[in-house]
Tab-separated table of C-alpha atoms and ligand atoms in Angstrom:
chain	number	residue	atom	x	y	z
A	1	MET	CA	145.305	9.986	204.586
A	2	ARG	CA	143.421	9.154	201.626
A	3	SER	CA	145.503	6.695	198.792
A	4	PHE	CA	146.428	8.259	194.988
A	5	ALA	CA	144.217	6.115	193.758
A	6	GLU	CA	141.613	7.277	195.798
A	7	ASN	CA	142.480	11.058	194.929
A	8	LEU	CA	142.855	10.967	191.788
A	9	ASP	CA	139.032	9.177	192.291
A	10	LEU	CA	137.762	12.484	193.535
A	11	TYR	CA	139.173	14.531	191.232
A	12	ALA	CA	137.618	12.700	188.687
A	13	ARG	CA	134.281	12.832	190.614
A	14	VAL	CA	135.243	16.667	191.140
A	15	ALA	CA	135.603	17.520	187.451
A	16	ALA	CA	132.356	15.755	186.546
A	17	GLN	CA	130.040	16.495	189.727
A	18	VAL	CA	131.106	20.042	189.712
A	19	GLY	CA	133.554	21.358	187.052
A	20	VAL	CA	131.378	20.554	184.126
A	21	ASN	CA	128.210	19.359	186.098
A	22	VAL	CA	127.080	15.948	183.866
A	23	HIS	CA	123.332	16.585	183.877
A	24	LYS	CA	121.591	12.620	183.261
A	25	GLY	CA	120.962	11.694	179.512
A	26	GLN	CA	123.682	14.202	178.690
A	27	ARG	CA	126.429	13.409	175.655
A	28	VAL	CA	129.708	14.011	176.984
A	29	TYR	CA	133.006	14.814	174.368
A	30	ILE	CA	136.187	14.570	176.152
A	31	SER	CA	139.629	15.624	174.058
A	32	ALA	CA	142.085	14.201	175.815
A	33	GLN	CA	146.220	14.044	175.280
A	34	LEU	CA	147.229	10.601	176.221
A	35	GLN	CA	150.034	11.559	179.081
A	36	GLY	CA	146.345	11.806	181.060
A	37	ALA	CA	144.640	8.533	179.998
A	38	GLU	CA	144.273	7.109	183.693
A	39	PHE	CA	142.555	10.046	184.894
A	40	VAL	CA	140.598	10.170	181.783
A	41	ARG	CA	139.304	6.397	182.447
A	42	ARG	CA	137.897	7.646	185.720
A	43	LEU	CA	136.743	10.579	184.389
A	44	VAL	CA	134.477	8.529	181.717
A	45	ARG	CA	133.698	6.065	184.846
A	46	GLU	CA	132.366	9.370	187.165
A	47	SER	CA	130.786	11.045	184.130
A	48	TYR	CA	128.330	7.909	183.686
A	49	ALA	CA	128.122	7.647	187.014
A	50	ALA	CA	126.770	11.021	186.792
A	51	GLY	CA	124.135	10.463	184.340
A	52	ALA	CA	125.942	10.393	181.018
A	53	TYR	CA	124.265	9.121	178.071
A	54	ASP	CA	127.277	8.700	176.175
A	55	VAL	CA	130.887	9.570	176.622
A	56	PHE	CA	133.118	10.093	173.233
A	57	VAL	CA	136.403	10.649	174.209
A	58	ASP	CA	139.169	12.099	171.446
A	59	TRP	CA	142.404	11.150	171.740
A	60	HIS	CA	145.694	13.625	170.918
A	61	ASP	CA	149.378	12.951	171.306
A	62	ASP	CA	151.427	15.555	171.684
A	63	ARG	CA	153.811	14.103	170.016
A	64	VAL	CA	152.344	13.305	166.662
A	65	SER	CA	151.170	16.875	166.761
A	66	LEU	CA	155.037	17.697	166.740
A	67	ILE	CA	156.148	15.588	164.013
A	68	ARG	CA	153.100	16.974	161.803
A	69	TYR	CA	154.143	20.770	162.607
A	70	LEU	CA	157.460	19.983	161.620
A	71	HIS	CA	156.801	17.956	158.222
A	72	ALA	CA	153.215	18.833	157.087
A	73	PRO	CA	153.141	20.655	153.963
A	74	ALA	CA	152.204	24.307	155.159
A	75	GLU	CA	148.864	24.736	153.125
A	76	ALA	CA	147.732	21.635	154.882
A	77	LEU	CA	148.499	23.001	158.442
A	78	ALA	CA	146.441	25.753	157.714
A	79	ASP	CA	143.798	23.840	155.885
A	80	VAL	CA	141.189	22.536	158.941
A	81	PRO	CA	139.040	19.611	157.598
A	82	GLN	CA	134.904	19.955	157.161
A	83	TRP	CA	134.572	16.923	158.992
A	84	LEU	CA	135.897	18.490	162.418
A	85	VAL	CA	134.317	21.467	162.332
A	86	ALA	CA	131.080	19.760	162.083
A	87	MET	CA	131.712	17.543	164.471
A	88	ARG	CA	132.481	20.034	166.741
A	89	GLU	CA	129.040	22.139	165.621
A	90	THR	CA	127.176	19.137	166.059
A	91	LEU	CA	128.066	18.286	169.821
A	92	VAL	CA	126.544	22.037	170.513
A	93	ASP	CA	123.551	20.948	168.768
A	94	GLN	CA	123.194	18.593	170.959
A	95	ARG	CA	124.348	20.464	173.773
A	96	ALA	CA	127.179	17.728	174.750
A	97	ALA	CA	129.277	18.632	177.721
A	98	TYR	CA	132.725	19.403	176.697
A	99	ILE	CA	135.780	18.623	178.505
A	100	ALA	CA	139.728	19.337	177.523
A	101	VAL	CA	141.880	17.276	179.705
A	102	HIS	CA	145.210	19.193	178.851
A	103	ALA	CA	148.199	17.611	179.659
A	104	PRO	CA	150.788	19.895	178.177
A	105	THR	CA	154.477	18.887	177.077
A	106	PRO	CA	156.520	22.686	177.705
A	107	ASN	CA	158.422	23.350	175.103
A	108	LEU	CA	158.053	20.189	172.877
A	109	PHE	CA	157.766	22.494	170.271
A	110	LYS	CA	160.214	24.924	170.746
A	111	ASP	CA	162.412	23.539	167.168
A	112	VAL	CA	158.854	24.285	165.313
A	113	ASP	CA	158.995	27.630	163.226
A	114	PRO	CA	157.121	29.998	165.444
A	115	GLN	CA	155.155	30.727	161.405
A	116	ARG	CA	154.639	27.490	161.084
A	117	LEU	CA	152.956	27.238	164.287
A	118	ALA	CA	151.220	30.394	164.128
A	119	SER	CA	149.090	29.434	161.308
A	120	ALA	CA	148.426	26.211	162.180
A	121	THR	CA	146.669	27.651	165.426
A	122	ARG	CA	144.993	30.410	163.318
A	123	ALA	CA	143.375	28.465	161.090
A	124	LEU	CA	141.985	25.878	163.633
A	125	SER	CA	140.766	29.243	166.190
A	126	LYS	CA	139.093	30.332	162.892
A	127	ALA	CA	137.762	27.050	161.657
A	128	LEU	CA	136.167	26.800	165.428
A	129	LYS	CA	135.209	29.816	166.350
A	130	LYS	CA	131.658	29.900	166.074
A	131	SER	CA	131.334	26.204	167.424
A	132	ASN	CA	133.578	27.297	170.635
A	133	GLU	CA	131.635	30.348	171.517
A	134	ASP	CA	128.577	28.789	170.925
A	135	ARG	CA	129.644	26.173	173.432
A	136	VAL	CA	131.248	28.465	176.199
A	137	THR	CA	127.203	30.079	175.471
A	138	ARG	CA	125.195	27.077	175.321
A	139	THR	CA	126.743	24.214	176.703
A	140	ASN	CA	128.839	23.014	180.226
A	141	TRP	CA	132.375	22.613	179.606
A	142	LEU	CA	135.290	22.527	181.569
A	143	ILE	CA	139.347	22.398	181.062
A	144	VAL	CA	141.228	20.734	183.715
A	145	SER	CA	145.196	19.399	183.568
A	146	PRO	CA	146.032	16.398	185.362
A	147	ALA	CA	149.746	15.949	186.103
A	148	SER	CA	151.937	14.271	183.486
A	149	PRO	CA	155.633	13.495	183.837
A	150	GLN	CA	156.870	15.890	180.923
A	151	TRP	CA	155.003	18.543	182.862
A	152	ALA	CA	156.231	16.996	186.179
A	153	ALA	CA	160.076	17.313	184.559
A	154	GLN	CA	159.715	21.320	183.708
A	155	VAL	CA	158.326	22.330	186.990
A	156	TYR	CA	160.492	20.260	189.067
A	157	PRO	CA	163.367	20.243	187.126
A	158	ASP	CA	166.435	19.032	189.760
A	159	ALA	CA	164.236	15.686	191.432
A	160	SER	CA	163.899	12.041	190.159
A	161	PRO	CA	160.976	11.644	187.515
A	162	ASP	CA	159.447	9.666	190.187
A	163	GLN	CA	159.813	12.665	192.487
A	164	ALA	CA	158.682	15.078	190.179
A	165	LEU	CA	155.532	13.282	189.617
A	166	GLU	CA	154.599	12.725	192.892
A	167	GLN	CA	155.298	15.896	194.116
A	168	LEU	CA	153.381	17.688	191.101
A	169	TRP	CA	150.021	15.236	191.792
A	170	GLU	CA	150.245	16.545	195.464
A	171	ASP	CA	150.477	20.347	193.973
A	172	VAL	CA	147.280	19.545	191.379
A	173	PHE	CA	145.121	18.028	194.106
A	174	ARG	CA	146.159	20.758	196.530
A	175	LEU	CA	145.378	23.595	193.776
A	176	CYS	CA	142.169	22.056	192.989
A	177	ARG	CA	141.251	21.658	196.496
A	178	ILE	CA	140.822	17.822	196.496
A	179	ASP	CA	143.317	17.729	199.852
A	180	GLN	CA	140.304	18.841	201.569
A	181	GLU	CA	137.788	16.849	203.860
A	182	ASP	CA	135.315	16.877	201.713
A	183	PRO	CA	136.284	18.413	198.194
A	184	ILE	CA	132.745	18.600	196.684
A	185	ALA	CA	131.675	20.735	199.465
A	186	ALA	CA	134.946	22.896	199.243
A	187	TRP	CA	134.558	23.565	195.957
A	188	ARG	CA	130.841	24.807	196.393
A	189	GLU	CA	132.142	27.657	198.877
A	190	HIS	CA	134.487	28.292	196.834
A	191	SER	CA	132.790	29.387	193.689
A	192	ALA	CA	129.773	30.859	195.756
A	193	ASP	CA	132.724	33.223	197.514
A	194	LEU	CA	133.751	34.393	193.931
A	195	ALA	CA	130.865	34.843	192.175
A	196	GLN	CA	129.779	37.148	195.672
A	197	ARG	CA	133.086	38.984	194.769
A	198	ALA	CA	132.047	38.985	190.683
A	199	ASP	CA	128.895	40.607	192.001
A	200	PHE	CA	129.919	43.361	193.836
A	201	LEU	CA	131.777	44.751	191.765
A	202	THR	CA	129.151	44.562	188.905
A	203	ARG	CA	127.049	46.376	191.163
A	204	CYS	CA	130.148	48.830	192.167
A	205	ALA	CA	129.367	50.034	187.712
A	206	ILE	CA	132.973	50.850	187.670
A	207	LYS	CA	134.302	53.502	185.026
A	208	THR	CA	137.957	52.776	185.196
A	209	LEU	CA	140.255	50.402	186.900
A	210	HIS	CA	143.977	51.666	187.769
A	211	TYR	CA	146.658	49.353	188.232
A	212	GLU	CA	149.680	50.382	189.786
A	213	GLY	CA	153.105	48.281	190.255
A	214	PRO	CA	156.697	48.164	189.221
A	215	GLY	CA	156.721	48.759	185.592
A	216	THR	CA	152.781	49.029	185.571
A	217	ASP	CA	150.856	52.301	185.494
A	218	LEU	CA	147.666	51.223	183.401
A	219	VAL	CA	144.116	52.840	183.207
A	220	LEU	CA	141.565	50.494	182.187
A	221	GLU	CA	137.969	51.853	181.353
A	222	LEU	CA	135.335	49.085	181.457
A	223	PRO	CA	132.408	49.217	178.976
A	224	LYS	CA	128.917	50.560	180.444
A	225	GLY	CA	127.024	47.297	180.577
A	226	HIS	CA	130.095	45.207	181.400
A	227	VAL	CA	129.090	42.307	183.843
A	228	TRP	CA	132.315	40.177	186.148
A	229	ARG	CA	131.971	36.913	186.197
A	230	GLY	CA	133.957	34.181	188.701
A	231	GLY	CA	133.085	30.981	190.273
A	232	GLY	CA	131.850	29.331	187.490
A	233	GLY	CA	128.853	30.044	184.929
A	234	THR	CA	125.242	28.408	183.963
A	235	SER	CA	124.467	26.502	180.901
A	236	GLU	CA	121.027	27.070	178.412
A	237	SER	CA	119.590	24.423	180.884
A	238	GLY	CA	120.559	26.119	183.577
A	239	ALA	CA	122.855	23.524	185.045
A	240	GLN	CA	125.660	25.097	187.134
A	241	TYR	CA	129.272	24.681	185.848
A	242	VAL	CA	132.704	25.345	187.005
A	243	PRO	CA	134.522	25.617	183.893
A	244	ASN	CA	138.163	26.006	184.842
A	245	MET	CA	139.500	23.650	187.865
A	246	PRO	CA	141.588	25.182	189.241
A	247	THR	CA	139.612	28.877	189.124
A	248	GLU	CA	140.755	32.140	191.710
A	249	GLU	CA	139.625	34.614	189.057
A	250	VAL	CA	137.035	37.190	188.691
A	251	PHE	CA	137.099	38.747	185.036
A	252	THR	CA	135.577	41.540	183.298
A	253	LEU	CA	136.346	43.416	180.282
A	254	PRO	CA	138.447	46.258	179.573
A	255	LYS	CA	136.837	49.147	176.846
A	256	ARG	CA	138.694	47.796	173.403
A	257	ASP	CA	139.770	51.569	172.823
A	258	GLY	CA	139.721	52.750	176.683
A	259	VAL	CA	142.851	51.111	177.484
A	260	ASN	CA	146.310	53.862	178.131
A	261	GLY	CA	149.548	53.251	179.928
A	262	THR	CA	152.249	50.718	180.545
A	263	VAL	CA	152.170	47.201	182.206
A	264	ARG	CA	155.024	44.711	183.009
A	265	ALA	CA	154.608	40.768	183.136
A	266	THR	CA	155.084	39.331	186.307
A	267	MET	CA	155.336	36.095	185.025
A	268	PRO	CA	156.699	34.176	181.899
A	269	LEU	CA	154.509	33.462	179.446
A	270	ASN	CA	154.036	29.691	178.393
A	271	TYR	CA	152.564	29.783	174.736
A	272	ASN	CA	152.779	26.653	171.927
A	273	GLY	CA	155.794	25.297	174.133
A	274	VAL	CA	157.725	28.992	173.738
A	275	THR	CA	158.188	30.722	176.843
A	276	VAL	CA	157.776	34.431	176.219
A	277	GLU	CA	159.862	36.181	179.402
A	278	ASN	CA	159.446	39.640	181.081
A	279	ILE	CA	156.712	41.074	178.499
A	280	ARG	CA	156.569	44.664	178.775
A	281	LEU	CA	153.672	46.432	176.915
A	282	GLU	CA	152.688	50.048	176.053
A	283	LEU	CA	148.589	50.878	175.225
A	284	ARG	CA	147.375	54.114	174.237
A	285	ASN	CA	143.422	54.163	173.220
A	286	GLY	CA	143.513	50.282	173.692
A	287	GLU	CA	146.158	49.623	171.099
A	288	ILE	CA	149.642	48.041	171.906
A	289	VAL	CA	151.923	50.974	170.442
A	290	LYS	CA	154.790	48.746	171.953
A	291	TYR	CA	156.218	45.532	173.021
A	292	ALA	CA	159.361	43.826	174.228
A	293	ALA	CA	160.108	40.663	175.648
A	294	ASP	CA	163.243	39.305	177.328
A	295	SER	CA	162.685	36.238	175.632
A	296	GLY	CA	159.793	34.781	172.944
A	297	TYR	CA	159.730	37.554	171.317
A	298	GLU	CA	158.598	36.245	167.509
A	299	THR	CA	156.048	34.232	169.637
A	300	LEU	CA	154.811	37.674	170.915
A	301	ARG	CA	154.893	39.292	167.659
A	302	THR	CA	152.776	36.660	166.670
A	303	ILE	CA	150.484	36.405	168.988
A	304	ILE	CA	149.800	40.699	168.916
A	305	GLU	CA	149.881	40.499	164.936
A	306	THR	CA	147.289	37.272	164.604
A	307	ASP	CA	144.800	39.826	163.262
A	308	GLU	CA	143.439	43.345	163.995
A	309	GLY	CA	141.808	42.654	167.849
A	310	SER	CA	145.253	41.297	168.544
A	311	ARG	CA	146.413	44.355	169.008
A	312	ARG	CA	143.938	44.857	171.615
A	313	LEU	CA	142.790	43.802	174.901
A	314	GLY	CA	139.790	41.379	175.678
A	315	GLU	CA	140.063	40.313	179.446
A	316	ALA	CA	141.149	42.006	182.892
A	317	ALA	CA	140.872	39.553	185.804
A	318	LEU	CA	141.906	39.296	189.204
A	319	VAL	CA	143.198	36.902	191.832
A	320	SER	CA	144.013	37.413	194.970
A	321	GLN	CA	147.861	36.817	196.194
A	322	ASP	CA	146.159	34.472	199.204
A	323	SER	CA	145.005	32.065	196.429
A	324	PRO	CA	146.631	28.862	197.071
A	325	ILE	CA	148.509	28.968	193.930
A	326	ALA	CA	149.966	32.568	194.319
A	327	ARG	CA	150.622	31.356	197.707
A	328	SER	CA	152.932	28.089	196.435
A	329	GLY	CA	155.190	31.025	193.775
A	330	ARG	CA	155.837	28.168	191.664
A	331	LEU	CA	156.045	28.812	188.292
A	332	TYR	CA	153.646	25.829	186.930
A	333	TYR	CA	154.328	26.589	182.487
A	334	ASN	CA	150.778	25.931	182.097
A	335	THR	CA	148.138	29.034	181.667
A	336	LEU	CA	145.323	26.904	183.462
A	337	TYR	CA	147.274	27.045	186.854
A	338	ASP	CA	149.214	30.588	186.439
A	339	GLU	CA	146.549	32.613	185.306
A	340	ASN	CA	144.786	31.901	188.417
A	341	ALA	CA	148.155	32.619	190.169
A	342	SER	CA	147.575	36.171	189.283
A	343	CYS	CA	145.991	39.153	188.144
A	344	HIS	CA	146.077	38.934	184.422
A	345	LEU	CA	145.244	40.376	180.861
A	346	ALA	CA	144.524	38.713	177.828
A	347	ILE	CA	145.577	39.665	174.323
A	348	GLY	CA	142.794	39.417	172.059
A	349	ARG	CA	139.224	37.910	172.420
A	350	ALA	CA	136.506	39.498	174.973
A	351	TYR	CA	134.494	36.686	176.451
A	352	ALA	CA	130.560	37.869	175.054
A	353	THR	CA	129.242	36.884	178.569
A	354	SER	CA	131.198	39.631	179.718
A	355	LEU	CA	128.612	42.209	178.879
A	356	ALA	CA	125.099	42.194	180.050
A	357	GLY	CA	123.035	40.270	177.206
A	358	GLY	CA	126.562	39.461	175.014
A	359	GLN	CA	125.759	36.825	173.997
A	360	ASP	CA	122.858	37.446	171.939
A	361	MET	CA	124.758	40.259	169.956
A	362	SER	CA	126.623	39.973	166.327
A	363	GLU	CA	129.986	40.717	165.961
A	364	ASP	CA	129.602	44.095	164.926
A	365	GLU	CA	126.986	44.820	167.918
A	366	LEU	CA	130.015	43.922	170.249
A	367	LEU	CA	132.023	45.944	168.392
A	368	ALA	CA	130.333	48.434	168.972
A	369	ALA	CA	129.502	47.684	172.587
A	370	GLY	CA	133.259	47.740	173.561
A	371	ALA	CA	134.086	44.398	173.362
A	372	ASN	CA	137.096	43.257	171.459
A	373	GLN	CA	137.145	40.989	168.704
A	374	SER	CA	139.728	38.688	167.589
A	375	MET	CA	140.735	34.857	166.884
A	376	THR	CA	143.098	35.115	169.520
A	377	HIS	CA	142.959	34.793	173.531
A	378	VAL	CA	146.092	34.895	175.291
A	379	ASP	CA	146.288	35.365	179.010
A	380	PHE	CA	149.390	37.058	180.485
A	381	MET	CA	149.974	37.766	184.291
A	382	ILE	CA	150.394	40.831	185.906
A	383	GLY	CA	149.676	40.294	189.596
A	384	SER	CA	152.144	40.354	192.245
A	385	ASP	CA	152.565	41.673	195.801
A	386	GLU	CA	153.052	45.574	194.915
A	387	LEU	CA	149.999	45.328	192.689
A	388	ASP	CA	147.572	48.233	193.906
A	389	VAL	CA	144.433	48.355	191.638
A	390	THR	CA	141.626	51.276	192.493
A	391	ALA	CA	138.385	51.152	190.467
A	392	GLU	CA	136.863	54.335	190.188
A	393	ALA	CA	132.816	54.054	189.805
A	394	TRP	CA	130.526	56.374	187.616
A	395	ASP	CA	129.815	58.441	190.469
A	396	GLY	CA	133.086	59.317	191.500
A	397	LYS	CA	133.583	56.893	194.044
A	398	LYS	CA	136.971	55.371	194.741
A	399	VAL	CA	136.834	51.976	195.832
A	400	PRO	CA	140.334	50.071	196.819
A	401	ILE	CA	139.814	46.808	195.115
A	402	LEU	CA	143.608	45.453	195.221
A	403	HIS	CA	145.944	46.189	198.076
A	404	LYS	CA	149.332	44.894	198.155
A	405	GLY	CA	148.170	41.906	195.843
A	406	ARG	CA	145.340	41.305	198.175
A	407	TRP	CA	141.460	41.648	198.191
A	408	ALA	CA	140.949	44.939	199.532
A	409	PHE	CA	136.750	44.669	200.009
A	410	GLN	CA	134.390	42.253	201.990
A	411	VAL	CA	131.854	40.581	200.575
B	501	ZN	ZN1	141.086	34.278	182.779
B	502	ZN	ZN1	141.802	34.325	179.607
């Protein structure tokens, strides 16, 4: 048995070496929340150990954000300073590695007017749109979520604060494969398996995907030239990296005007600290024509009504129900974990990298090729033990992809 400190060191090492894969002489930018400080300090040390030139930590505090959302003038919430935009663009120009250490406090923003929250989120994604897109296609990046007391209290509400935190750390280590004998080797093997599944699906040349489950009967057309991704990416300099830890998904994009039918979420969505339960959508020719939720409807509405593209889907991701997160059967109120528990779809923007050559296409070219454009990208979970997904290829062949929520093909 390793001690907690040893596990935390290993977690930081895996994040630096396999996750973002810091390379020699590279600058590293870490956007971090205060609750993750103990992990962040180790991450800085491991980044230097991996050869970082310089590591810059940009600290954030959720409670300061709450005060701002409640008290700042409405204009200020929608006014992103130019220096922030310039900083992010400079980091991409310098090909800095980007790490987000996301330690959320669930429901912290529940008393903030959803319109104010939405306007701040929209302004920030608009201002950072270019640097975020460039970062994804040009550099290596990573999102991780270490356990925090606030998060643990939400996941384990009946345990004492100490027990809840201990239990959540145990989960984080297990779900991120830190409990394996050699976590770095385990990660390399796991990401290779996902990459092989993604390659198989790309070679299938799928025309449509049919999702069938309780409350779900949805047909997704996939655009010509779509590419399935999984198990990580390659930065412009050729470095392999795994941008999400944990990751269990293989994903591509639906054709923006080619989605028809109904779909029901199988897990609540936690967005901006608000929980949206039992989302139901109806889509026609790619557009969400009806939507409902049992709670958090206003939040769902602000997501769907962000802009023209937020009425359409931009991602279709497959996760087998035998992934460690799905097996845990627990809701983590944290998209990074929950999206890897389950097949999901995203409302909003498609990743340019989901199309062959997409990263070199203009916005108009992406739209013409069927890739949805929006300022937002919000995943919602639709996987379960009752979900079947069947593909139909361009040659008419039917290929079972998931049966009762599990992979139905071998690689
Ligand atoms: Zn995804
Ligand atoms: Zn997504």
